[in-house]
Tab-separated table of C-alpha atoms (C1' of nucleotides) in Angstrom:
chain	number	residue	atom	x	y	z
B	1	UNK	CA	-11.545	-4.965	-33.769
B	2	UNK	CA	-13.107	-6.863	-30.903
B	3	UNK	CA	-10.338	-9.183	-30.061
B	4	UNK	CA	-7.975	-6.246	-30.710
B	5	UNK	CA	-9.472	-4.112	-28.084
B	6	UNK	CA	-9.540	-6.777	-25.601
B	7	UNK	CA	-5.912	-7.320	-26.192
B	8	UNK	CA	-5.136	-3.695	-25.819
B	9	UNK	CA	-6.837	-3.661	-22.540
B	10	UNK	CA	-4.995	-6.682	-21.227
B	11	UNK	CA	-1.744	-5.211	-22.405
B	12	UNK	CA	-2.383	-1.726	-20.764
B	13	UNK	CA	-3.735	-3.454	-17.560
B	14	UNK	CA	-0.578	-5.546	-17.195
B	15	UNK	CA	1.617	-2.441	-17.351
B	16	UNK	CA	-0.540	-0.360	-15.074
B	17	UNK	CA	-0.864	-3.077	-12.480
B	18	UNK	CA	2.850	-3.928	-12.672
B	19	UNK	CA	3.664	-0.211	-12.203
B	20	UNK	CA	1.241	0.699	-9.424
B	21	UNK	CA	-0.073	-2.464	-7.963
B	22	UNK	CA	-3.775	-3.512	-7.781
B	23	UNK	CA	-5.038	-0.935	-5.402
B	24	UNK	CA	-3.451	2.097	-6.992
B	25	UNK	CA	-4.229	1.170	-10.439
B	26	UNK	CA	-7.376	2.774	-11.846
B	27	UNK	CA	-9.637	1.386	-14.471
B	28	UNK	CA	-9.687	4.774	-16.138
B	29	UNK	CA	-5.971	4.982	-16.522
B	30	UNK	CA	-5.872	1.496	-17.953
B	31	UNK	CA	-8.614	2.402	-20.491
B	32	UNK	CA	-6.941	5.664	-21.477
B	33	UNK	CA	-3.729	3.812	-22.118
B	34	UNK	CA	-5.581	1.225	-24.188
B	35	UNK	CA	-7.560	3.907	-26.044
B	36	UNK	CA	-10.775	2.434	-24.979
B	37	UNK	CA	-13.955	3.242	-23.266
B	38	UNK	CA	-14.161	3.020	-19.475
B	39	UNK	CA	-17.095	0.639	-19.779
B	40	UNK	CA	-15.148	-1.887	-21.714
B	41	UNK	CA	-13.425	-3.320	-18.886
B	42	UNK	CA	-16.675	-4.433	-17.486
B	43	UNK	CA	-17.972	-5.364	-20.808
B	44	UNK	CA	-15.077	-7.809	-21.403
B	45	UNK	CA	-13.904	-8.879	-17.871
B	46	UNK	CA	-16.813	-8.169	-15.624
B	47	UNK	CA	-14.880	-6.101	-13.027
B	48	UNK	CA	-11.597	-4.877	-12.131
B	49	UNK	CA	-10.593	-7.807	-10.018
B	50	UNK	CA	-11.587	-10.436	-12.812
B	51	UNK	CA	-9.365	-8.250	-15.195
B	52	UNK	CA	-6.491	-8.552	-12.747
B	53	UNK	CA	-6.857	-12.262	-12.328
B	54	UNK	CA	-6.873	-12.536	-16.130
B	55	UNK	CA	-3.701	-10.468	-16.388
B	56	UNK	CA	-2.069	-12.835	-13.775
B	57	UNK	CA	-3.178	-15.978	-15.717
B	58	UNK	CA	-1.779	-14.561	-18.908
B	59	UNK	CA	1.438	-13.346	-17.511
B	60	UNK	CA	2.053	-16.624	-15.774
B	61	UNK	CA	1.852	-18.652	-18.922
B	62	UNK	CA	5.687	-17.913	-19.001
B	63	UNK	CA	8.212	-19.756	-16.875
B	64	UNK	CA	7.311	-20.279	-13.233
B	65	UNK	CA	10.653	-20.385	-11.555
B	66	UNK	CA	12.848	-21.722	-14.290
B	67	UNK	CA	15.110	-18.849	-14.891
B	68	UNK	CA	17.420	-19.423	-17.815
B	69	UNK	CA	20.672	-21.113	-16.888
B	70	UNK	CA	19.190	-22.552	-13.681
B	71	UNK	CA	19.010	-26.074	-14.984
B	72	UNK	CA	22.053	-28.162	-14.048
B	73	UNK	CA	23.568	-25.452	-11.978
B	74	UNK	CA	24.538	-26.093	-8.406
B	75	UNK	CA	22.015	-25.018	-5.721
B	76	UNK	CA	24.371	-22.205	-4.837
B	77	UNK	CA	24.476	-20.951	-8.485
B	78	UNK	CA	20.720	-21.371	-8.615
B	79	UNK	CA	20.205	-19.171	-5.694
B	80	UNK	CA	22.462	-16.377	-7.155
B	81	UNK	CA	20.637	-16.615	-10.484
B	82	UNK	CA	17.124	-16.618	-9.047
B	83	UNK	CA	17.773	-13.607	-6.756
B	84	UNK	CA	19.545	-11.760	-9.502
B	85	UNK	CA	16.732	-12.446	-11.927
B	86	UNK	CA	14.063	-11.354	-9.498
B	87	UNK	CA	15.809	-8.119	-8.978
B	88	UNK	CA	16.557	-7.534	-12.622
B	89	UNK	CA	13.012	-8.247	-13.827
B	90	UNK	CA	11.574	-6.185	-10.874
B	91	UNK	CA	13.246	-3.104	-12.019
B	92	UNK	CA	13.215	-3.446	-15.762
B	93	UNK	CA	10.757	-1.268	-17.700
B	94	UNK	CA	8.650	-3.769	-19.538
B	95	UNK	CA	8.975	-6.815	-21.708
B	96	UNK	CA	6.253	-9.613	-20.983
B	97	UNK	CA	8.527	-11.595	-18.801
B	98	UNK	CA	9.649	-8.872	-16.539
B	99	UNK	CA	6.100	-7.632	-15.828
B	100	UNK	CA	5.515	-10.877	-14.102
B	101	UNK	CA	8.080	-10.041	-11.455
B	102	UNK	CA	7.158	-6.531	-11.154
B	103	UNK	CA	3.594	-7.658	-10.533
B	104	UNK	CA	4.819	-10.106	-7.943
B	105	UNK	CA	7.113	-7.907	-6.114
B	106	UNK	CA	4.454	-5.090	-6.075
B	107	UNK	CA	1.849	-7.128	-4.594
B	108	UNK	CA	4.493	-8.454	-2.214
B	109	UNK	CA	5.079	-5.142	-0.736
B	110	UNK	CA	1.643	-3.722	-1.136
B	111	UNK	CA	-0.792	-6.468	-0.168
B	112	UNK	CA	-4.095	-5.775	-1.501
B	113	UNK	CA	-7.542	-7.327	-2.394
B	114	UNK	CA	-5.951	-9.270	-5.143
B	115	UNK	CA	-3.026	-10.411	-3.234
B	116	UNK	CA	-4.127	-13.856	-2.445
B	117	UNK	CA	-4.757	-14.821	-6.004
B	118	UNK	CA	-1.494	-13.404	-7.123
B	119	UNK	CA	0.271	-15.228	-4.415
B	120	UNK	CA	-1.066	-18.625	-5.267
B	121	UNK	CA	-0.599	-18.119	-9.034
B	122	UNK	CA	2.790	-16.306	-9.181
B	123	UNK	CA	4.596	-16.496	-5.915
B	124	UNK	CA	4.095	-20.020	-4.967
B	125	UNK	CA	6.370	-21.450	-7.505
B	126	UNK	CA	9.129	-19.047	-6.674
B	127	UNK	CA	8.736	-19.794	-3.029
B	128	UNK	CA	8.891	-23.338	-3.419
B	129	UNK	CA	11.845	-23.187	-5.775
B	130	UNK	CA	13.670	-21.181	-3.263
B	131	UNK	CA	12.945	-23.549	-0.514
B	132	UNK	CA	14.189	-26.358	-2.642
B	133	UNK	CA	17.351	-24.567	-3.268
B	134	UNK	CA	17.998	-23.576	0.381
B	135	UNK	CA	17.061	-27.115	1.509
B	136	UNK	CA	19.665	-28.509	-0.870
B	137	UNK	CA	22.239	-26.175	0.347
B	138	UNK	CA	21.497	-26.535	4.022
B	139	UNK	CA	20.857	-30.153	4.015
B	140	UNK	CA	17.662	-29.404	5.923
B	141	UNK	CA	14.228	-30.587	4.870
B	142	UNK	CA	12.336	-28.007	2.860
B	143	UNK	CA	9.689	-27.685	5.501
B	144	UNK	CA	12.029	-26.957	8.318
B	145	UNK	CA	11.661	-23.616	9.972
B	146	UNK	CA	15.220	-22.688	9.395
B	147	UNK	CA	14.605	-23.058	5.563
B	148	UNK	CA	11.454	-21.048	5.622
B	149	UNK	CA	13.054	-18.344	7.572
B	150	UNK	CA	15.848	-18.131	5.098
B	151	UNK	CA	13.467	-17.915	2.183
B	152	UNK	CA	11.350	-15.268	3.648
B	153	UNK	CA	14.491	-13.261	4.568
B	154	UNK	CA	15.406	-13.501	0.935
B	155	UNK	CA	11.936	-12.423	-0.428
B	156	UNK	CA	11.804	-9.698	2.175
B	157	UNK	CA	15.163	-8.292	1.130
B	158	UNK	CA	14.457	-8.533	-2.697
B	159	UNK	CA	10.983	-6.757	-2.307
B	160	UNK	CA	12.573	-4.285	-0.181
B	161	UNK	CA	15.360	-3.296	-2.526
B	162	UNK	CA	13.111	-3.532	-5.488
B	163	UNK	CA	10.038	-1.755	-4.227
B	164	UNK	CA	10.580	0.726	-1.399
B	165	UNK	CA	11.377	3.758	-3.665
B	166	UNK	CA	10.523	6.517	-1.086
B	167	UNK	CA	12.389	4.899	1.600
B	168	UNK	CA	15.601	4.340	-0.485
B	169	UNK	CA	15.308	7.906	-1.888
B	170	UNK	CA	15.281	9.243	1.703
B	171	UNK	CA	17.819	7.055	3.395
B	172	UNK	CA	20.083	6.153	0.597
B	173	UNK	CA	19.642	8.548	-2.415
B	174	UNK	CA	22.568	7.124	-4.405
B	175	UNK	CA	21.036	3.704	-4.500
B	176	UNK	CA	18.806	3.794	-7.633
B	177	UNK	CA	19.060	0.183	-8.728
B	178	UNK	CA	20.993	0.851	-11.853
B	179	UNK	CA	22.357	-2.341	-13.581
B	180	UNK	CA	25.633	-2.088	-11.655
B	181	UNK	CA	23.864	-1.605	-8.372
B	182	UNK	CA	21.396	-4.308	-9.026
B	183	UNK	CA	24.374	-6.732	-9.429
B	184	UNK	CA	25.908	-5.540	-6.282
B	185	UNK	CA	22.656	-5.869	-4.373
B	186	UNK	CA	21.960	-9.362	-5.771
B	187	UNK	CA	25.334	-10.561	-4.884
B	188	UNK	CA	24.945	-9.087	-1.370
B	189	UNK	CA	21.616	-10.824	-0.712
B	190	UNK	CA	22.656	-14.207	-2.329
B	191	UNK	CA	26.059	-14.110	-0.879
B	192	UNK	CA	25.189	-13.233	2.626
B	193	UNK	CA	22.623	-16.041	2.602
B	194	UNK	CA	25.128	-18.498	1.375
B	195	UNK	CA	27.729	-17.545	3.975
B	196	UNK	CA	25.077	-18.025	6.635
B	197	UNK	CA	23.926	-21.369	5.263
B	198	UNK	CA	27.511	-22.658	4.850
B	199	UNK	CA	28.172	-21.697	8.590
B	200	UNK	CA	24.967	-23.162	9.985
B	201	UNK	CA	24.675	-26.406	7.810
B	202	UNK	CA	24.972	-29.647	9.591
B	203	UNK	CA	27.996	-30.374	7.627
B	204	UNK	CA	29.797	-27.391	9.111
B	205	UNK	CA	29.405	-28.893	12.654
B	206	UNK	CA	31.349	-32.223	11.947
A	1	UNK	CA	-13.656	19.455	26.755
A	2	UNK	CA	-11.702	21.093	24.158
A	3	UNK	CA	-8.228	19.755	24.853
A	4	UNK	CA	-9.824	16.539	25.836
A	5	UNK	CA	-11.310	16.198	22.319
A	6	UNK	CA	-7.959	17.108	20.666
A	7	UNK	CA	-6.327	14.432	22.777
A	8	UNK	CA	-8.942	11.822	21.949
A	9	UNK	CA	-8.446	12.565	18.160
A	10	UNK	CA	-4.707	12.272	18.613
A	11	UNK	CA	-4.893	8.958	20.299
A	12	UNK	CA	-7.417	7.514	17.900
A	13	UNK	CA	-5.391	8.831	14.996
A	14	UNK	CA	-2.158	7.229	16.373
A	15	UNK	CA	-3.966	4.003	16.605
A	16	UNK	CA	-5.535	4.047	13.212
A	17	UNK	CA	-2.398	5.267	11.271
A	18	UNK	CA	-0.387	2.464	13.053
A	19	UNK	CA	-2.916	-0.196	12.040
A	20	UNK	CA	-3.550	0.869	8.515
A	21	UNK	CA	-0.846	3.332	7.477
A	22	UNK	CA	-1.449	6.791	6.338
A	23	UNK	CA	-3.125	6.088	3.016
A	24	UNK	CA	-5.600	3.454	4.132
A	25	UNK	CA	-6.484	5.480	7.313
A	26	UNK	CA	-9.636	7.485	6.942
A	27	UNK	CA	-10.492	10.682	8.836
A	28	UNK	CA	-13.992	9.249	9.342
A	29	UNK	CA	-12.686	6.281	11.160
A	30	UNK	CA	-10.507	8.347	13.314
A	31	UNK	CA	-13.421	10.509	14.258
A	32	UNK	CA	-15.731	7.697	14.967
A	33	UNK	CA	-13.152	6.095	17.271
A	34	UNK	CA	-12.599	9.241	18.965
A	35	UNK	CA	-16.308	9.859	19.306
A	36	UNK	CA	-15.916	13.172	17.524
A	37	UNK	CA	-17.430	14.907	14.472
A	38	UNK	CA	-15.774	14.592	11.114
A	39	UNK	CA	-15.178	18.293	10.989
A	40	UNK	CA	-13.044	18.425	14.089
A	41	UNK	CA	-9.816	17.056	12.538
A	42	UNK	CA	-9.796	20.119	10.124
A	43	UNK	CA	-10.832	22.360	12.946
A	44	UNK	CA	-7.944	21.317	15.253
A	45	UNK	CA	-5.354	20.297	12.760
A	46	UNK	CA	-6.117	21.770	9.452
A	47	UNK	CA	-6.014	18.578	7.343
A	48	UNK	CA	-5.289	14.853	7.468
A	49	UNK	CA	-1.562	15.196	6.664
A	50	UNK	CA	-1.088	17.971	9.483
A	51	UNK	CA	-2.731	15.445	11.771
A	52	UNK	CA	-0.438	12.717	10.779
A	53	UNK	CA	2.611	14.890	11.263
A	54	UNK	CA	1.331	15.825	14.768
A	55	UNK	CA	0.911	12.220	15.625
A	56	UNK	CA	4.491	11.596	14.406
A	57	UNK	CA	5.874	14.393	16.419
A	58	UNK	CA	4.087	13.230	19.676
A	59	UNK	CA	4.943	9.725	19.305
A	60	UNK	CA	8.537	10.399	18.543
A	61	UNK	CA	8.927	12.284	21.806
A	62	UNK	CA	9.967	8.895	23.160
A	63	UNK	CA	13.241	7.201	22.750
A	64	UNK	CA	14.708	7.443	19.243
A	65	UNK	CA	16.875	4.439	19.154
A	66	UNK	CA	17.973	3.866	22.635
A	67	UNK	CA	16.173	0.602	23.521
A	68	UNK	CA	16.614	-0.337	27.015
A	69	UNK	CA	19.635	-2.488	27.705
A	70	UNK	CA	21.469	-1.078	24.651
A	71	UNK	CA	23.791	1.164	26.540
A	72	UNK	CA	27.097	-0.431	27.420
A	73	UNK	CA	26.296	-3.592	25.470
A	74	UNK	CA	28.631	-4.810	22.706
A	75	UNK	CA	27.665	-3.976	19.173
A	76	UNK	CA	26.649	-7.576	18.648
A	77	UNK	CA	24.278	-7.558	21.517
A	78	UNK	CA	23.063	-4.093	20.441
A	79	UNK	CA	22.133	-5.627	17.099
A	80	UNK	CA	20.233	-8.411	18.690
A	81	UNK	CA	18.413	-6.088	20.988
A	82	UNK	CA	17.394	-3.599	18.478
A	83	UNK	CA	16.125	-6.068	15.925
A	84	UNK	CA	14.213	-7.876	18.663
A	85	UNK	CA	12.712	-4.707	19.942
A	86	UNK	CA	11.621	-3.588	16.541
A	87	UNK	CA	9.882	-6.831	15.875
A	88	UNK	CA	8.384	-6.969	19.257
A	89	UNK	CA	7.051	-3.456	19.120
A	90	UNK	CA	5.826	-3.880	15.744
A	91	UNK	CA	3.596	-6.593	16.681
A	92	UNK	CA	2.474	-5.547	20.042
A	93	UNK	CA	-1.101	-4.275	20.199
A	94	UNK	CA	-0.906	-0.839	21.702
A	95	UNK	CA	1.053	1.066	24.392
A	96	UNK	CA	2.399	4.417	23.304
A	97	UNK	CA	5.975	3.178	22.709
A	98	UNK	CA	5.017	0.264	20.485
A	99	UNK	CA	2.838	2.511	18.146
A	100	UNK	CA	5.954	4.299	17.196
A	101	UNK	CA	7.416	1.106	15.594
A	102	UNK	CA	4.217	0.055	14.147
A	103	UNK	CA	3.946	3.392	12.459
A	104	UNK	CA	7.405	3.128	11.238
A	105	UNK	CA	7.134	-0.488	9.934
A	106	UNK	CA	3.773	0.325	8.289
A	107	UNK	CA	4.987	3.243	6.448
A	108	UNK	CA	8.106	1.230	5.564
A	109	UNK	CA	6.216	-1.442	3.748
A	110	UNK	CA	3.484	0.997	2.458
A	111	UNK	CA	5.145	4.031	1.334
A	112	UNK	CA	2.619	6.955	0.958
A	113	UNK	CA	2.232	10.586	0.835
A	114	UNK	CA	3.328	11.008	4.516
A	115	UNK	CA	6.280	8.752	4.117
A	116	UNK	CA	9.111	11.289	3.686
A	117	UNK	CA	8.210	13.062	6.857
A	118	UNK	CA	7.771	9.887	8.682
A	119	UNK	CA	11.208	8.656	7.621
A	120	UNK	CA	13.063	11.745	8.496
A	121	UNK	CA	11.360	11.830	11.851
A	122	UNK	CA	11.123	8.297	13.018
A	123	UNK	CA	13.213	6.107	10.759
A	124	UNK	CA	16.456	8.113	10.427
A	125	UNK	CA	17.593	7.647	13.984
A	126	UNK	CA	17.056	3.814	13.827
A	127	UNK	CA	18.806	3.703	10.427
A	128	UNK	CA	21.775	5.674	11.721
A	129	UNK	CA	21.995	3.645	14.875
A	130	UNK	CA	21.959	0.417	12.881
A	131	UNK	CA	24.623	1.784	10.616
A	132	UNK	CA	26.782	2.552	13.718
A	133	UNK	CA	26.473	-0.898	14.945
A	134	UNK	CA	27.077	-2.698	11.781
A	135	UNK	CA	30.054	-0.319	11.141
A	136	UNK	CA	31.491	-1.204	14.614
A	137	UNK	CA	31.017	-4.928	14.002
A	138	UNK	CA	32.354	-4.954	10.392
A	139	UNK	CA	35.110	-2.518	11.040
A	140	UNK	CA	33.970	-0.519	7.956
A	141	UNK	CA	32.987	3.111	7.952
A	142	UNK	CA	29.337	3.738	8.521
A	143	UNK	CA	29.069	5.214	4.986
A	144	UNK	CA	30.528	2.198	3.316
A	145	UNK	CA	28.142	0.459	0.687
A	146	UNK	CA	28.683	-2.840	2.536
A	147	UNK	CA	27.315	-1.393	5.754
A	148	UNK	CA	24.347	0.155	3.943
A	149	UNK	CA	23.495	-2.918	2.108
A	150	UNK	CA	23.475	-4.820	5.457
A	151	UNK	CA	21.319	-2.274	7.110
A	152	UNK	CA	18.718	-2.236	4.370
A	153	UNK	CA	18.646	-6.013	4.451
A	154	UNK	CA	17.945	-5.844	8.094
A	155	UNK	CA	15.213	-3.303	7.798
A	156	UNK	CA	13.658	-5.123	4.861
A	157	UNK	CA	13.548	-8.391	6.729
A	158	UNK	CA	12.036	-6.873	9.900
A	159	UNK	CA	9.361	-4.990	7.740
A	160	UNK	CA	8.569	-8.188	5.931
A	161	UNK	CA	8.032	-10.308	8.902
A	162	UNK	CA	6.253	-7.547	10.747
A	163	UNK	CA	3.908	-6.460	8.036
A	164	UNK	CA	3.277	-8.814	5.255
A	165	UNK	CA	0.267	-10.410	6.707
A	166	UNK	CA	-1.360	-11.691	3.626
A	167	UNK	CA	1.837	-13.205	2.237
A	168	UNK	CA	2.739	-14.867	5.372
A	169	UNK	CA	-0.700	-16.260	5.804
A	170	UNK	CA	-0.659	-17.636	2.269
A	171	UNK	CA	2.838	-19.017	2.236
A	172	UNK	CA	3.463	-19.862	5.832
A	173	UNK	CA	0.196	-20.047	7.761
A	174	UNK	CA	1.908	-21.274	10.928
A	175	UNK	CA	3.855	-18.079	11.276
A	176	UNK	CA	1.835	-15.797	13.278
A	177	UNK	CA	4.524	-13.830	15.129
A	178	UNK	CA	3.670	-15.233	18.512
A	179	UNK	CA	5.978	-14.253	21.245
A	180	UNK	CA	7.983	-17.425	20.697
A	181	UNK	CA	8.098	-17.105	17.011
A	182	UNK	CA	9.159	-13.534	17.244
A	183	UNK	CA	12.094	-14.514	19.254
A	184	UNK	CA	12.985	-16.988	16.589
A	185	UNK	CA	12.674	-14.505	13.754
A	186	UNK	CA	14.703	-11.982	15.604
A	187	UNK	CA	17.517	-14.388	16.441
A	188	UNK	CA	17.434	-15.497	12.695
A	189	UNK	CA	17.717	-12.070	11.297
A	190	UNK	CA	20.238	-10.758	13.752
A	191	UNK	CA	22.125	-14.132	13.898
A	192	UNK	CA	22.520	-14.430	10.257
A	193	UNK	CA	23.614	-10.917	9.862
A	194	UNK	CA	26.194	-11.381	12.572
A	195	UNK	CA	27.476	-14.602	10.952
A	196	UNK	CA	27.888	-12.845	7.669
A	197	UNK	CA	29.508	-9.850	9.134
A	198	UNK	CA	32.033	-12.003	11.021
A	199	UNK	CA	32.910	-13.878	7.762
A	200	UNK	CA	33.318	-10.755	5.758
A	201	UNK	CA	34.952	-8.373	8.146
A	202	UNK	CA	38.586	-7.311	7.347
A	203	UNK	CA	39.713	-9.086	10.579
A	204	UNK	CA	38.468	-12.378	9.176
A	205	UNK	CA	40.926	-12.163	6.201
A	206	UNK	CA	44.063	-11.951	8.114
I	1	DT	C1'	-34.267	-2.969	-46.929
I	2	DG	C1'	-34.746	-4.054	-42.236
I	3	DC	C1'	-33.732	-7.012	-38.437
I	4	DG	C1'	-30.507	-8.464	-34.885
I	5	DC	C1'	-26.296	-8.708	-32.917
I	6	DC	C1'	-21.996	-7.250	-31.435
I	7	DA	C1'	-18.619	-3.595	-30.170
I	8	DT	C1'	-18.168	1.014	-28.590
I	9	DA	C1'	-19.417	5.513	-26.676
I	10	DA	C1'	-21.221	9.070	-23.672
I	11	DA	C1'	-23.193	9.804	-19.709
I	12	DA	C1'	-25.155	8.768	-15.362
I	13	DC	C1'	-24.762	6.459	-11.001
I	14	DA	C1'	-23.272	4.908	-6.313
I	15	DT	C1'	-19.865	5.187	-3.111
I	16	DC	C1'	-16.479	6.951	-0.621
I	17	DA	C1'	-12.796	10.014	0.238
I	18	DG	C1'	-11.120	14.905	2.305
I	19	DT	C1'	-12.822	19.254	3.093
I	20	DA	C1'	-15.759	23.253	4.005
I	21	DT	C1'	-19.578	25.929	5.899
I	22	DA	C1'	-23.126	27.535	8.660
I	23	DA	C1'	-25.918	27.030	12.469
I	24	DA	C1'	-26.371	25.166	17.033
I	25	DA	C1'	-24.687	24.489	21.776
I	26	DC	C1'	-21.797	25.750	25.199
I	27	DA	C1'	-18.751	28.369	28.429
I	28	DG	C1'	-17.158	32.388	30.699
I	29	DC	C1'	-17.869	36.879	32.239
I	30	DC	C1'	-20.172	41.494	32.614
X	1	DG	C1'	-29.798	37.178	31.972
X	2	DG	C1'	-27.339	38.304	27.810
X	3	DC	C1'	-23.318	39.105	25.200
X	4	DT	C1'	-19.057	36.900	23.106
X	5	DG	C1'	-15.926	33.641	21.615
X	6	DT	C1'	-15.078	28.835	21.245
X	7	DT	C1'	-16.420	24.201	20.377
X	8	DT	C1'	-19.259	20.973	18.117
X	9	DT	C1'	-23.023	19.347	15.152
X	10	DA	C1'	-25.270	18.368	10.805
X	11	DT	C1'	-24.761	18.658	6.294
X	12	DA	C1'	-23.118	19.789	1.878
X	13	DC	C1'	-19.454	20.185	-1.619
X	14	DT	C1'	-16.004	18.423	-4.663
X	15	DG	C1'	-13.544	15.107	-6.733
X	16	DA	C1'	-12.171	10.251	-7.571
X	17	DT	C1'	-13.312	5.695	-8.079
X	18	DG	C1'	-15.799	1.282	-9.990
X	19	DT	C1'	-19.903	0.265	-12.059
X	20	DT	C1'	-24.134	0.484	-14.878
X	21	DT	C1'	-27.165	2.208	-18.193
X	22	DT	C1'	-28.880	3.715	-22.301
X	23	DA	C1'	-27.840	4.859	-26.922
X	24	DT	C1'	-25.143	4.545	-31.138
X	25	DG	C1'	-22.679	2.580	-35.118
X	26	DG	C1'	-21.398	-1.065	-37.960
X	27	DC	C1'	-22.079	-5.515	-40.101
X	28	DG	C1'	-24.016	-9.913	-41.661
X	29	DC	C1'	-27.855	-11.898	-43.386
X	30	DA	C1'	-32.794	-13.216	-44.527
DNA sequence: TGCGCCATAAAACATCAGTATAAAACAGCC
DNA sequence: GGCTGTTTTATACTGATGTTTTATGGCGCA
């Protein structure tokens, strides 16, 4: 039952971290959900942070930034797909692949002790992928300030729509990120960026 | 010395809340900074939340959303000014007027127990002002989904650039929101939104 | 059977949070 | 000076957190 318990702990930890972020998650809740004793987290992983890193490592075993349907698509379509995927995965309930995005977006809007690890492990690939896409669309090098600004704008917007529950509730109660609304938001974010990139790309100034 | 101590507590609380947000701020740090005893917060204000609300009430006595130079300007200019002001104030060190924005943006990216009060008191005016501006530029009613989406995009981007320190540091170390960079970011956020609004406004489809 | 090891459990521990209390210090006024 | 109410202090309480310790149960194996 040893490995079994370890697995249960990992699974529970993944859920709780994805739901609440690193700081707000408590080892006691994780253990309760895993039907395990509080001491077992330290027994198996050392401490809370090490558990978190293990969760990240496990969950990242999945695709880094290769959303299905992204291969062969135009950069424009790629942008739409990746934004849509992030939003969708960030608001889905569970399912191993979506937890990855929930973790990512949670840490993104609630930076914490574990954030730096998380960033390097899970965010970097997405960030770089987005830069590649924006670079291809705009015709600018991926290191250009303009490209970086656009990518951060995208990430900032996604994080906001996906993870500022209380704010949304207060300012726009109808926005609950239903499947329909998610599509609308994704199209808004990707669409507005594409319009902007088209207008400001060097090609537009011929 | 009574009112004096109360004032010191309020000032210290404003600083600490602005720096760390409601949740991460501790009454002990506030009292230390104010050179006061831990018990005095409860003596003067009741509890931490009441202190926070008092800070909000005080700090909001300033302008709600009337940045200087906003009167009489075109909606487009208004948008640029308000975005620039938010970014600028959010990253300034202190000065009573800037604390307001730091509080706002902090709570915005780290929703907490005090968030709802905060939102209604300080965010709502900015939110409504932005909606008015976007509405005027786009020609759509301020309640339209398109307008709301745009405003949330703006707020999300500002919050991100102003308050996701660890993320920025990891992904874009050179971006430190210096005065120069702030101008660039503000122009990016406002400028891209204006391009988008121009392209999608009903007038563009004649 | 008894030894040893691994997994689990129960409980304790240390720390830090917000809060409460009771006594001390102080101020104003007769 | 001495009373009275207000302000301040030192300290303790309560609860939550991450962590550690100590004990217990099961199981293979000589």
